[in-house]
RNA sequence: CGGGGUGUAGCGCAGCCUGGUAGCGCGCCUGCUUUGGGAGCAGGAUGCCGGAGGUUCAAAUCCUCUCUCCCCGACCA
């Protein structure tokens, strides 16, 4: 993509409404723009990141056999009355009526709908276990939206729902999600800490939140400092699972097995939440399947969420410096940013064009800054939007066919021949 | 929902107290000079001063109502 032909509305100043770094950088980098409180438009670069995150989630879900569906955002109140949540869910649920005065709502979650689909079509134990998931916009009318897409009212969420014959099966589904989630976050360059969480009415150990450590996080975590040593290495799920980690509401100092000097307290951003809730919905909905003995069995369910749009902000919180965002390669809107330091210089522009075309031919996602701007502007914008690699070509290098590579994360620079530079990607 | 703030050009802000018909920086447009870390000079465009009502000869400015957005507390991916 050439910048002169792209939609790239960066800002030099921090908009005053932004408080935390991810929000500031997302606005300044032209990733999002606010439409109303807690509701955002995703601009081209932001959308690219959002889609990359969605794709990773999708791949990891599909890999473990979960099936994607897409349910409506607008739901009728009927099913919610059936589960009793129409009354229980407070003002967070956006309700309205259609032209026939029927009560409708914009879904904050989809347990009712998915259970309804399940009971309609699945009648035999032979067709489960089954996990259906979707990546879909949700709306929760938060009392106080804040921090940009971190706590928006409209947000993109991956929500999955498992159906099993019994609790043992449900535990397996739960474990599959637990592991898939860890792999998913790891692929995004994040170290997610699974912490025991409040599972609501059901209780037990079957609820975990996945937290990203960040000073601006809204959750407080207590965990064994040993967990920090697991960073970066190959995922050792058994080890991770054996270590203590709990959300504030589940942490009881009197029974905590971790000695005080090894116990860490930190802030985290909740990017995922999984829980098992048994027959909470299948019971009132009559979601049963015929067992092998010919007796109907009420299915055991779990639900599993990932905050997709929140992840965009969470990744930035976890990966940035004073100059801007540092995208992990897997979610970067482009892999390479090509900076033409002097578009008016023919040799320079010719070399840039050649690099651009060669990169495209290799299937490299490249953003070419061909604007007639000063070098400083381009460097600043490139650092701001945080592409992993910068290829810088100016008149001096171009004269001898040399290009400069800058690694955004480390700031490290290398002077390379055109061919060697291209080979890097 | 309670408490506090805010709204003036695309962004950041001044002007409001003490009414006289809107300004600064950045950005944007034109030209020239510049050109390896957010350029210089010269010219130019852009505003229902959040909205409605009122006071007044005259309102961005004073009064009333209303809306928006942000911050501090209880819910959540």
XYZ file of C-alpha atoms (C1' of nucleotides) in Angstrom:
502
model
C 0.000 0.000 0.000
C 1.238 3.423 -0.905
C 0.620 6.034 1.698
C -0.378 8.649 -0.862
C -3.241 6.382 -1.837
C -4.158 5.247 1.641
C -6.370 6.620 4.364
C -3.959 7.426 7.116
C -5.192 10.155 9.444
C -2.451 10.480 12.061
C -2.521 13.226 14.661
C 0.407 15.105 16.033
C -1.158 15.930 19.396
C -2.792 13.657 21.904
C -6.543 14.188 21.824
C -7.507 15.465 25.257
C -10.071 12.755 25.966
C -7.469 10.003 25.976
C -5.990 9.044 29.339
C -4.041 5.869 28.807
C -1.275 5.221 26.351
C -3.080 2.686 24.175
C -6.016 5.026 23.689
C -3.734 7.939 22.840
C -1.700 5.915 20.387
C -4.730 4.391 18.722
C -6.215 7.828 18.144
C -2.954 9.448 17.091
C -2.018 6.602 14.797
C -5.369 6.784 13.050
C -6.470 3.314 14.122
C -9.832 4.346 15.520
C -11.998 7.416 15.888
C -14.672 7.913 18.470
C -18.255 8.055 17.339
C -19.892 8.465 20.717
C -19.024 7.472 24.245
C -17.589 3.967 24.196
C -18.378 3.513 20.498
C -15.697 3.685 17.844
C -15.172 3.510 14.130
C -12.280 1.316 13.079
C -10.138 3.053 10.494
C -8.138 1.044 7.943
C -5.063 0.376 10.052
C -7.099 -0.420 13.141
C -9.301 -2.760 11.192
C -6.261 -4.600 9.876
C -5.070 -5.273 13.407
C -8.545 -6.277 14.531
C -8.788 -8.738 11.658
C -5.362 -10.208 12.340
C -6.313 -10.843 15.931
C -9.613 -12.371 14.846
C -7.799 -14.618 12.398
C -5.420 -15.936 15.033
C -8.302 -16.665 17.373
C -10.205 -18.365 14.580
C -7.244 -20.530 13.617
C -6.632 -21.675 17.160
C -10.306 -22.439 17.672
C -10.616 -24.364 14.445
C -7.468 -26.282 15.271
C -9.134 -27.848 18.307
C -12.298 -28.621 16.423
C -14.528 -25.753 17.436
C -17.026 -24.655 14.825
C -17.675 -21.091 13.808
C -21.169 -19.663 13.488
C -22.558 -16.148 13.379
C -25.600 -15.187 15.382
C -27.568 -11.953 15.178
C -26.643 -8.950 17.294
C -30.294 -8.036 17.715
C -32.316 -10.514 19.698
C -35.909 -10.841 20.752
C -36.635 -10.681 24.471
C -38.452 -14.032 24.353
C -35.461 -16.282 24.954
C -34.205 -14.002 27.678
C -37.476 -14.331 29.499
C -37.138 -18.083 29.214
C -33.800 -18.046 31.004
C -34.954 -15.440 33.455
C -32.178 -13.107 32.536
C -34.432 -10.507 30.978
C -35.157 -9.332 34.490
C -31.769 -10.209 35.994
C -29.670 -8.379 33.466
C -29.780 -4.752 34.429
C -29.514 -1.566 32.476
C -26.336 -2.819 30.908
C -28.503 -4.528 28.363
C -29.684 -2.196 25.655
C -33.388 -2.705 25.113
C -35.747 -1.199 22.581
C -38.903 -1.989 20.686
C -39.418 -2.576 17.008
C -42.281 -1.087 14.964
C -44.653 -3.756 16.222
C -43.813 -2.841 19.803
C -42.007 -6.111 20.295
C -39.292 -5.949 22.907
C -35.871 -6.346 21.379
C -32.355 -6.088 22.669
C -28.824 -5.726 21.396
C -27.089 -8.846 22.657
C -24.559 -8.455 25.460
C -23.834 -12.202 25.172
C -25.410 -15.194 23.476
C -26.039 -18.108 25.832
C -29.784 -18.034 25.238
C -29.544 -17.926 21.488
C -26.973 -20.659 21.192
C -28.832 -22.921 23.593
C -31.943 -22.414 21.540
C -30.074 -23.379 18.385
C -28.629 -26.402 20.110
C -31.953 -27.712 21.393
C -33.534 -27.229 17.991
C -31.016 -29.314 16.084
C -29.045 -31.566 18.385
C -31.002 -34.541 19.623
C -28.491 -37.323 20.156
C -25.464 -37.920 22.321
C -23.746 -38.939 19.094
C -23.536 -35.328 18.020
C -21.728 -34.043 21.037
C -19.353 -32.882 22.350
C -19.835 -29.752 20.330
C -18.377 -26.295 20.680
C -19.782 -23.467 18.621
C -18.188 -20.066 18.605
C -18.538 -16.746 16.860
C -16.692 -13.479 16.532
C -19.337 -10.839 16.795
C -20.111 -7.351 18.033
C -21.620 -7.032 21.430
C -23.139 -4.126 23.231
C -23.102 -3.550 26.943
C -24.299 -0.199 28.114
C -21.451 0.327 30.555
C -22.104 2.836 33.294
C -18.869 4.497 32.509
C -17.071 3.644 29.303
C -13.416 4.595 29.396
C -9.943 4.031 28.058
C -11.025 3.851 24.438
C -11.733 0.347 23.179
C -10.465 -1.073 26.472
C -13.868 -0.568 27.998
C -16.122 0.392 25.174
C -19.839 -0.149 25.068
C -19.711 -1.759 21.662
C -16.949 -4.318 21.382
C -15.892 -7.252 19.284
C -15.891 -10.505 21.177
C -15.150 -14.094 20.425
C -17.697 -16.068 22.355
C -17.811 -19.844 22.365
C -20.190 -22.316 23.944
C -19.526 -25.968 24.667
C -22.086 -28.750 24.989
C -21.222 -32.005 26.686
C -23.000 -35.057 27.996
C -21.754 -34.683 31.539
C -19.421 -32.805 33.792
C -16.456 -34.966 32.859
C -16.945 -34.053 29.226
C -17.439 -30.426 30.110
C -14.130 -30.482 31.956
C -12.409 -31.700 28.827
C -13.991 -28.910 26.806
C -12.929 -26.474 29.451
C -9.360 -27.699 29.344
C -9.308 -27.530 25.554
C -10.295 -23.885 25.725
C -7.860 -23.152 28.492
C -5.013 -24.442 26.388
C -6.218 -22.936 23.134
C -6.495 -19.555 24.812
C -2.934 -19.695 26.067
C -1.696 -20.567 22.590
C -3.835 -17.829 21.089
C -2.457 -15.095 23.321
C 1.064 -16.344 22.951
C 0.797 -16.066 19.176
C -0.094 -12.419 19.644
C 3.105 -11.825 21.529
C 1.375 -11.718 24.895
C 1.974 -13.553 28.107
C -1.443 -14.227 29.516
C -1.774 -15.335 33.093
C -4.765 -17.545 33.794
C -6.134 -16.658 37.193
C -8.854 -18.352 39.149
C -11.899 -16.190 38.913
C -15.289 -15.767 40.363
C -17.520 -18.165 38.485
C -20.780 -16.711 39.701
C -23.638 -18.905 40.821
C -22.068 -22.285 40.018
C -18.908 -21.960 42.077
C -15.978 -24.313 42.040
C -12.692 -23.988 40.259
C -14.114 -23.907 36.802
C -13.600 -20.298 35.925
C -10.458 -18.576 34.788
C -9.698 -15.107 33.598
C -6.797 -14.580 31.260
C -4.906 -11.507 32.294
C -2.227 -9.458 30.598
C 0.042 -7.677 33.015
C -0.155 -3.903 32.606
C -0.028 -1.014 35.033
C -3.200 0.388 33.519
C -5.106 -2.836 34.045
C -8.380 -2.672 35.918
C -8.080 -6.031 37.665
C -5.866 -6.878 40.609
C -4.063 -10.213 40.500
C -2.234 -12.301 43.059
C 0.166 -14.866 41.695
C 3.224 -16.968 42.344
C 6.244 -15.020 41.099
C 7.393 -18.283 39.529
C 4.921 -17.572 36.725
C 7.096 -14.763 35.468
C 9.864 -17.235 34.754
C 7.656 -18.980 32.256
C 7.666 -15.937 30.006
C 8.821 -16.401 26.482
C 9.643 -20.062 26.649
C 7.586 -22.748 25.028
C 4.257 -22.939 26.634
C 4.321 -25.322 29.595
C 0.662 -25.569 30.333
C 0.887 -28.169 33.080
C 3.473 -26.099 34.888
C 1.425 -22.947 34.509
C -1.677 -24.663 35.726
C 0.105 -25.883 38.838
C 1.085 -22.399 39.940
C -1.064 -20.181 42.059
C -2.818 -17.221 40.454
C -6.076 -15.628 41.518
C -8.173 -12.597 40.841
C -8.740 -10.281 43.769
C -12.170 -11.623 44.634
C -10.904 -15.218 44.722
C -7.739 -14.523 46.658
C -7.875 -15.440 50.310
C -4.604 -14.634 52.115
C -5.414 -17.094 54.896
C -5.406 -20.095 52.577
C -2.968 -18.887 49.932
C -0.293 -21.576 49.426
C 2.341 -19.137 48.208
C 4.718 -17.690 50.817
C 4.448 -13.914 51.131
C 7.877 -13.265 49.654
C 6.971 -15.169 46.499
C 3.511 -13.723 46.096
C 3.191 -10.977 43.520
C 0.419 -8.445 43.324
C -0.088 -6.712 40.004
C -2.604 -5.077 37.749
C -3.913 -6.900 34.743
C -6.106 -6.452 31.718
C -8.685 -9.169 31.379
C -8.592 -10.366 27.789
C -10.353 -13.678 28.199
C -12.704 -15.458 30.518
C -13.796 -19.069 30.516
C -16.288 -20.817 32.695
C -18.319 -23.908 33.170
C -21.895 -23.426 34.235
C -23.375 -26.885 34.057
C -27.056 -26.942 33.229
C -27.841 -23.336 34.077
C -29.256 -22.718 30.609
C -29.802 -26.207 29.264
C -32.169 -26.913 32.141
C -34.682 -24.108 31.650
C -34.351 -24.465 27.874
C -34.861 -28.178 27.883
C -31.640 -28.719 25.963
C -31.415 -32.466 26.209
C -30.011 -35.200 24.015
C -30.911 -38.826 23.923
C -28.280 -40.863 25.743
C -27.022 -44.258 24.621
C -29.405 -45.870 27.095
C -32.380 -44.153 25.516
C -32.828 -41.724 28.384
C -32.729 -37.965 27.763
C -29.766 -36.170 29.279
C -29.555 -32.471 30.009
C -26.331 -31.186 28.496
C -23.550 -29.504 30.434
C -22.373 -26.215 29.085
C -19.518 -23.790 29.349
C -18.852 -20.464 27.763
C -15.622 -18.912 26.682
C -14.947 -15.300 25.791
C -12.115 -13.289 24.343
C -12.250 -9.512 24.090
C -11.077 -9.060 20.537
C -11.251 -5.284 20.311
C -9.918 -4.972 23.831
C -6.920 -7.048 22.806
C -5.867 -4.358 20.351
C -5.520 -1.944 23.248
C -4.055 -4.555 25.567
C -1.307 -5.393 23.115
C -0.387 -1.720 22.851
C -0.361 -1.362 26.623
C 2.050 -4.271 26.728
C 4.149 -3.166 23.789
C 5.031 0.470 23.151
C 7.672 3.087 23.868
C 7.819 6.880 23.984
C 7.644 7.096 20.215
C 4.653 4.914 19.666
C 3.348 1.415 19.220
C 5.554 -1.649 18.788
C 3.349 -4.255 17.148
C 4.212 -7.912 17.588
C 4.694 -9.186 14.062
C 1.681 -11.492 14.158
C -0.790 -8.650 14.584
C 0.989 -5.738 12.886
C -1.122 -3.971 10.260
C 1.834 -4.252 7.889
C 5.078 -6.099 8.353
C 7.318 -3.530 6.723
C 7.245 0.242 6.421
C 9.206 1.601 3.486
C 10.415 5.162 3.934
C 11.356 7.185 0.881
C 13.479 9.975 2.299
C 13.463 12.041 -0.857
C 10.678 11.384 -3.335
C 11.977 14.175 -5.568
C 15.216 12.273 -6.112
C 14.805 9.950 -9.074
C 17.364 7.372 -8.025
C 15.876 7.158 -4.551
C 12.325 6.858 -5.781
C 13.264 4.292 -8.400
C 14.940 2.119 -5.773
C 12.002 2.513 -3.421
C 9.579 1.575 -6.141
C 11.661 -1.472 -6.978
C 11.767 -2.528 -3.353
C 8.038 -1.996 -3.001
C 7.178 -4.022 -6.083
C 9.639 -6.801 -5.159
C 8.229 -6.999 -1.658
C 4.662 -7.189 -2.937
C 5.710 -9.928 -5.332
C 7.034 -11.881 -2.373
C 3.725 -11.452 -0.604
C 5.143 -9.154 2.044
C 2.705 -6.768 3.609
C 4.378 -3.451 3.051
C 3.340 0.149 3.596
C 5.265 2.535 1.381
C 5.554 6.106 2.616
C 5.862 7.858 -0.720
C 4.534 11.134 0.573
C 6.273 14.377 -0.187
C 7.078 14.988 3.471
C 10.196 15.707 5.438
C 12.214 12.819 6.778
C 11.331 13.702 10.345
C 7.612 13.486 9.690
C 7.998 10.082 8.118
C 10.202 8.711 10.866
C 7.823 9.978 13.495
C 4.763 8.512 11.799
C 6.492 5.228 11.158
C 7.535 4.901 14.799
C 4.059 5.920 15.900
C 2.236 3.234 13.951
C 4.766 0.666 15.073
C 5.367 -1.610 12.082
C 7.996 -4.213 13.055
C 10.460 -3.306 10.323
C 11.371 -0.066 8.605
C 13.210 0.041 5.327
C 14.754 3.459 4.882
C 16.025 4.588 1.532
C 17.654 7.985 0.966
C 19.763 9.562 -1.772
C 23.091 8.558 -0.219
C 22.265 4.893 0.006
C 20.301 4.797 -3.222
C 23.324 6.041 -5.159
C 25.152 2.844 -4.270
C 22.145 0.561 -4.052
C 22.196 0.380 -0.266
C 19.175 0.392 1.994
C 18.852 0.750 5.723
C 16.788 -1.526 7.924
C 15.523 -0.417 11.290
C 13.970 -2.817 13.741
C 11.230 -0.941 15.515
C 11.426 -2.890 18.741
C 15.141 -2.544 19.393
C 15.959 0.505 17.318
C 18.769 -1.523 15.820
C 19.825 -0.427 12.316
C 21.607 -2.272 9.567
C 23.006 -1.053 6.308
C 22.369 -3.700 3.660
C 22.412 -4.269 -0.039
C 19.041 -4.177 -1.746
C 19.005 -7.948 -2.209
C 20.054 -8.740 1.334
C 17.412 -6.414 2.692
C 14.720 -8.054 0.640
C 15.862 -11.475 1.794
C 15.236 -10.495 5.396
C 11.483 -10.644 4.955
C -26.716 6.925 38.952
C -24.068 10.475 42.536
C -19.771 14.079 42.647
C -16.433 17.178 39.537
C -15.145 19.286 34.867
C -15.722 20.385 29.556
C -17.741 22.051 24.753
C -14.653 28.128 20.214
C -11.422 25.724 12.751
C -9.217 18.894 11.404
C -6.010 18.602 16.420
C -4.280 21.337 20.856
C -5.822 25.790 23.064
C -6.723 31.456 24.237
C -10.845 34.882 24.431
C -15.781 34.676 28.700
C -14.694 37.543 34.886
C -15.296 43.441 32.860
C -20.936 42.188 26.237
C -19.132 45.697 20.735
C -19.738 40.386 16.180
C -13.464 35.566 16.935
C -7.870 34.599 17.683
C -3.018 31.603 18.442
C 0.044 27.106 17.472
C -0.023 22.772 14.602
C -2.428 20.773 10.383
C -4.675 22.113 5.314
C -4.118 24.961 0.130
C -0.546 28.027 -3.383
C 4.461 29.596 -4.521
C 9.682 29.798 -3.613
C 13.717 27.978 -0.689
C 14.777 23.626 2.026
C 15.288 18.156 2.718
C 18.581 11.574 7.404
C 14.260 12.817 13.134
C 7.688 16.552 13.222
C 11.574 23.003 8.181
C 11.843 28.644 6.598
C 9.657 32.785 4.095
C 5.405 34.864 1.570
C 0.348 34.417 0.514
C -4.519 31.822 1.402
C -8.893 28.893 3.050
C -11.625 26.945 7.091
C -16.005 28.497 12.426
C -24.513 28.015 13.076
C -18.288 29.777 19.616
C -22.662 22.150 21.397
C -28.273 23.261 21.007
C -32.825 26.024 22.444
C -34.888 30.062 24.818
C -34.176 34.754 27.287
C -31.831 39.781 28.769
C -29.723 43.780 25.640
C -29.243 48.667 20.603
C -25.603 44.587 20.604
C -24.209 37.838 23.310
C -18.693 33.151 22.359
C -19.096 36.430 26.713
C -24.752 37.565 31.157
C -29.409 34.373 32.698
C -32.515 29.716 32.161
C -33.172 24.990 30.206
C -31.046 21.072 27.530
C -27.460 17.920 25.198
C -22.394 16.050 24.518
C -17.834 14.400 25.990
C -14.155 13.602 29.896
C -12.543 12.535 35.078
C -13.525 10.133 40.350
C -16.789 5.866 42.710
C -20.442 0.528 42.082
C -20.885 -3.698 36.731
C -17.983 -6.384 32.711
C -14.651 -9.389 27.303
